[in-house]
């Protein structure tokens, strides 16, 4: 005995019989207001699409991942060291100090370093974009321009790949996160910091970082963070915030709130192992007064930064870059090129309403064609009437001219008739007087 279910229009499910326990059946769930057009049901048996996350996981592991991070900040703030510490690999070799007599660059340079990293069978192609020279000049006006141009050129490259005929090998080299290093002054953001973040916050995920936070006390770090966040809010700068989703458990929500509460991250970078007073070997920095441990959350925010950037929200950074930042830039780019979007594309329309709309459009088109035909007909009639009137006037003028000529001929004939009847010659005699010419005699 099989039981079948019929869905009614209001979302209720009507049972038509019993069911066989060997086959999965559909049972109705509670009907919720506002979802009258959506019917939610759960399965009584295993179907298999719950395995979709595992399929996505296998495909992702097989394909690998790509991530591009940009580091921006003045020289000497530990950018290279922090990147090596974050990914636990030597991307940047130790830098040699530059000789005072050496020529220094006069503009901001853009350098990219790529590396393939593997962890527990998961492969990641990491690209780090460095910006040496930023903020190192006496005049730092427009020092952000090469960075903005580099980010936009990467957007251009991705857009060009999307428009290719063959798009099987699209390389995503867009910048997914920008780690902006703030000098630990303890006061507030400098004008260069504000201008840079204002120019880039609509094109890249900004993550502000207080570099070398071990030079500040805990109270100074807290006050410095408050001033930074106040400046960011005052200038309407959008920085990346850890997203929250529905149906998250309390632990995940608390973790997201804890990460958000650490922004901007006060970090200490070090890829060297040092010995602690209790005999442990940790990554950190040794000072006469003690050891600053990089991986100790009580000493700095490095763990929370790595948790947000790598362990928890790396995919969200990629997704936000693609779905929001890139799409907004792409929209502006295409509109500036004169490409307009049809508002009816991807628009859900009721078929009856669509049919009525098409009928109205068809009637309007017919009315327009009829009005145009009437206008053309009237124009032709007017032109024909004008020609006929002109011909009539010409005929009337010729008729009058011929009538006048006939009247004149008739008058001449009448005059000749009268002369004949009176016996006078038709032509008048010429009276010639002969005058003799001579000399006058006196």
PDB file of C-alpha atoms in Angstrom, residues 181-286:
ATOM      1  CA  UNK A 181      50.224  48.039   8.574  1.00  0.00           C
ATOM      2  CA  UNK A 182      49.782  51.017  10.875  1.00  0.00           C
ATOM      3  CA  UNK A 183      52.755  52.514  12.640  1.00  0.00           C
ATOM      4  CA  UNK A 184      52.465  52.045  16.437  1.00  0.00           C
ATOM      5  CA  UNK A 185      52.449  55.742  17.278  1.00  0.00           C
ATOM      6  CA  UNK A 186      49.729  55.405  19.912  1.00  0.00           C
ATOM      7  CA  UNK A 187      47.999  58.593  18.721  1.00  0.00           C
ATOM      8  CA  UNK A 188      45.700  58.221  15.708  1.00  0.00           C
ATOM      9  CA  UNK A 189      45.769  57.512  11.996  1.00  0.00           C
ATOM     10  CA  UNK A 190      47.986  59.705   9.862  1.00  0.00           C
ATOM     11  CA  UNK A 191      46.585  61.530   6.876  1.00  0.00           C
ATOM     12  CA  UNK A 192      48.371  59.086   4.564  1.00  0.00           C
ATOM     13  CA  UNK A 193      46.670  56.139   6.297  1.00  0.00           C
ATOM     14  CA  UNK A 194      43.239  57.716   5.960  1.00  0.00           C
ATOM     15  CA  UNK A 195      43.724  58.687   2.320  1.00  0.00           C
ATOM     16  CA  UNK A 196      45.004  55.236   1.387  1.00  0.00           C
ATOM     17  CA  UNK A 197      42.094  53.418   3.011  1.00  0.00           C
ATOM     18  CA  UNK A 198      39.582  55.853   1.498  1.00  0.00           C
ATOM     19  CA  UNK A 199      40.936  55.127  -1.956  1.00  0.00           C
ATOM     20  CA  UNK A 200      41.046  51.341  -1.612  1.00  0.00           C
ATOM     21  CA  UNK A 201      38.192  50.258   0.640  1.00  0.00           C
ATOM     22  CA  UNK A 202      35.816  49.864  -2.344  1.00  0.00           C
ATOM     23  CA  UNK A 203      38.283  47.710  -4.294  1.00  0.00           C
ATOM     24  CA  UNK A 204      39.815  45.338  -1.758  1.00  0.00           C
ATOM     25  CA  UNK A 205      39.133  43.805   1.654  1.00  0.00           C
ATOM     26  CA  UNK A 206      40.983  46.046   4.088  1.00  0.00           C
ATOM     27  CA  UNK A 207      42.398  44.502   7.264  1.00  0.00           C
ATOM     28  CA  UNK A 208      44.108  47.118   9.466  1.00  0.00           C
ATOM     29  CA  UNK A 209      47.025  45.862  11.540  1.00  0.00           C
ATOM     30  CA  UNK A 210      48.945  47.626  14.279  1.00  0.00           C
ATOM     31  CA  UNK A 211      52.522  46.571  13.614  1.00  0.00           C
ATOM     32  CA  UNK A 212      55.055  45.868  16.352  1.00  0.00           C
ATOM     33  CA  UNK A 213      52.461  46.178  19.068  1.00  0.00           C
ATOM     34  CA  UNK A 214      55.005  45.021  21.665  1.00  0.00           C
ATOM     35  CA  UNK A 215      56.248  48.625  21.712  1.00  0.00           C
ATOM     36  CA  UNK A 216      52.961  49.661  23.360  1.00  0.00           C
ATOM     37  CA  UNK A 217      51.425  48.750  26.689  1.00  0.00           C
ATOM     38  CA  UNK A 218      48.060  47.007  26.898  1.00  0.00           C
ATOM     39  CA  UNK A 219      46.330  50.271  27.843  1.00  0.00           C
ATOM     40  CA  UNK A 220      47.991  52.116  24.970  1.00  0.00           C
ATOM     41  CA  UNK A 221      46.965  49.369  22.526  1.00  0.00           C
ATOM     42  CA  UNK A 222      43.340  49.588  23.671  1.00  0.00           C
ATOM     43  CA  UNK A 223      43.237  53.376  23.363  1.00  0.00           C
ATOM     44  CA  UNK A 224      45.015  53.261  20.005  1.00  0.00           C
ATOM     45  CA  UNK A 225      42.461  50.774  18.648  1.00  0.00           C
ATOM     46  CA  UNK A 226      39.602  53.014  19.763  1.00  0.00           C
ATOM     47  CA  UNK A 227      41.123  56.022  18.012  1.00  0.00           C
ATOM     48  CA  UNK A 228      41.715  54.037  14.827  1.00  0.00           C
ATOM     49  CA  UNK A 229      38.144  52.727  14.749  1.00  0.00           C
ATOM     50  CA  UNK A 230      36.844  56.241  15.434  1.00  0.00           C
ATOM     51  CA  UNK A 231      38.816  57.643  12.498  1.00  0.00           C
ATOM     52  CA  UNK A 232      37.648  54.802  10.243  1.00  0.00           C
ATOM     53  CA  UNK A 233      34.005  55.376  11.169  1.00  0.00           C
ATOM     54  CA  UNK A 234      34.338  59.167  10.786  1.00  0.00           C
ATOM     55  CA  UNK A 235      35.627  58.845   7.216  1.00  0.00           C
ATOM     56  CA  UNK A 236      33.100  56.107   6.274  1.00  0.00           C
ATOM     57  CA  UNK A 237      35.808  53.561   5.500  1.00  0.00           C
ATOM     58  CA  UNK A 238      34.636  49.966   5.126  1.00  0.00           C
ATOM     59  CA  UNK A 239      36.949  47.343   6.552  1.00  0.00           C
ATOM     60  CA  UNK A 240      36.414  43.605   6.366  1.00  0.00           C
ATOM     61  CA  UNK A 241      34.183  42.258   9.114  1.00  0.00           C
ATOM     62  CA  UNK A 242      33.780  38.589   9.941  1.00  0.00           C
ATOM     63  CA  UNK A 243      30.396  37.575   8.462  1.00  0.00           C
ATOM     64  CA  UNK A 244      27.699  35.841  10.460  1.00  0.00           C
ATOM     65  CA  UNK A 245      25.176  33.359   9.085  1.00  0.00           C
ATOM     66  CA  UNK A 246      21.779  32.083  10.152  1.00  0.00           C
ATOM     67  CA  UNK A 247      21.502  28.890  12.170  1.00  0.00           C
ATOM     68  CA  UNK A 248      25.039  29.236  13.506  1.00  0.00           C
ATOM     69  CA  UNK A 249      25.776  27.652  16.848  1.00  0.00           C
ATOM     70  CA  UNK A 250      26.620  29.786  19.853  1.00  0.00           C
ATOM     71  CA  UNK A 251      30.291  28.849  19.763  1.00  0.00           C
ATOM     72  CA  UNK A 252      30.711  30.029  16.173  1.00  0.00           C
ATOM     73  CA  UNK A 253      28.843  33.269  16.876  1.00  0.00           C
ATOM     74  CA  UNK A 254      30.977  33.920  19.950  1.00  0.00           C
ATOM     75  CA  UNK A 255      34.119  33.232  17.917  1.00  0.00           C
ATOM     76  CA  UNK A 256      33.053  35.696  15.223  1.00  0.00           C
ATOM     77  CA  UNK A 257      32.286  38.349  17.818  1.00  0.00           C
ATOM     78  CA  UNK A 258      35.646  37.778  19.475  1.00  0.00           C
ATOM     79  CA  UNK A 259      37.475  38.181  16.151  1.00  0.00           C
ATOM     80  CA  UNK A 260      35.510  41.335  15.336  1.00  0.00           C
ATOM     81  CA  UNK A 261      36.392  42.741  18.758  1.00  0.00           C
ATOM     82  CA  UNK A 262      40.115  42.435  18.025  1.00  0.00           C
ATOM     83  CA  UNK A 263      40.049  44.627  14.888  1.00  0.00           C
ATOM     84  CA  UNK A 264      42.439  46.351  14.255  1.00  0.00           C
ATOM     85  CA  UNK A 265      44.759  43.488  15.091  1.00  0.00           C
ATOM     86  CA  UNK A 266      47.734  44.362  17.276  1.00  0.00           C
ATOM     87  CA  UNK A 267      50.329  41.811  16.224  1.00  0.00           C
ATOM     88  CA  UNK A 268      53.926  40.824  16.726  1.00  0.00           C
ATOM     89  CA  UNK A 269      55.698  38.897  13.999  1.00  0.00           C
ATOM     90  CA  UNK A 270      58.599  36.532  14.447  1.00  0.00           C
ATOM     91  CA  UNK A 271      59.666  33.336  12.737  1.00  0.00           C
ATOM     92  CA  UNK A 272      62.452  32.603  15.220  1.00  0.00           C
ATOM     93  CA  UNK A 273      62.253  30.192  18.128  1.00  0.00           C
ATOM     94  CA  UNK A 274      63.185  31.576  21.532  1.00  0.00           C
ATOM     95  CA  UNK A 275      63.372  29.935  24.945  1.00  0.00           C
ATOM     96  CA  UNK A 276      60.928  30.999  27.618  1.00  0.00           C
ATOM     97  CA  UNK A 277      61.835  31.137  31.324  1.00  0.00           C
ATOM     98  CA  UNK A 278      59.877  27.903  31.887  1.00  0.00           C
ATOM     99  CA  UNK A 279      61.956  26.055  29.259  1.00  0.00           C
ATOM    100  CA  UNK A 280      59.544  26.103  26.295  1.00  0.00           C
ATOM    101  CA  UNK A 281      60.575  26.945  22.753  1.00  0.00           C
ATOM    102  CA  UNK A 282      58.130  29.333  21.109  1.00  0.00           C
ATOM    103  CA  UNK A 283      58.018  31.733  18.228  1.00  0.00           C
ATOM    104  CA  UNK A 284      58.553  35.155  19.678  1.00  0.00           C
ATOM    105  CA  UNK A 285      60.891  37.944  20.632  1.00  0.00           C
ATOM    106  CA  UNK A 286      63.161  37.909  23.656  1.00  0.00           C
TER     107      UNK A 286
END
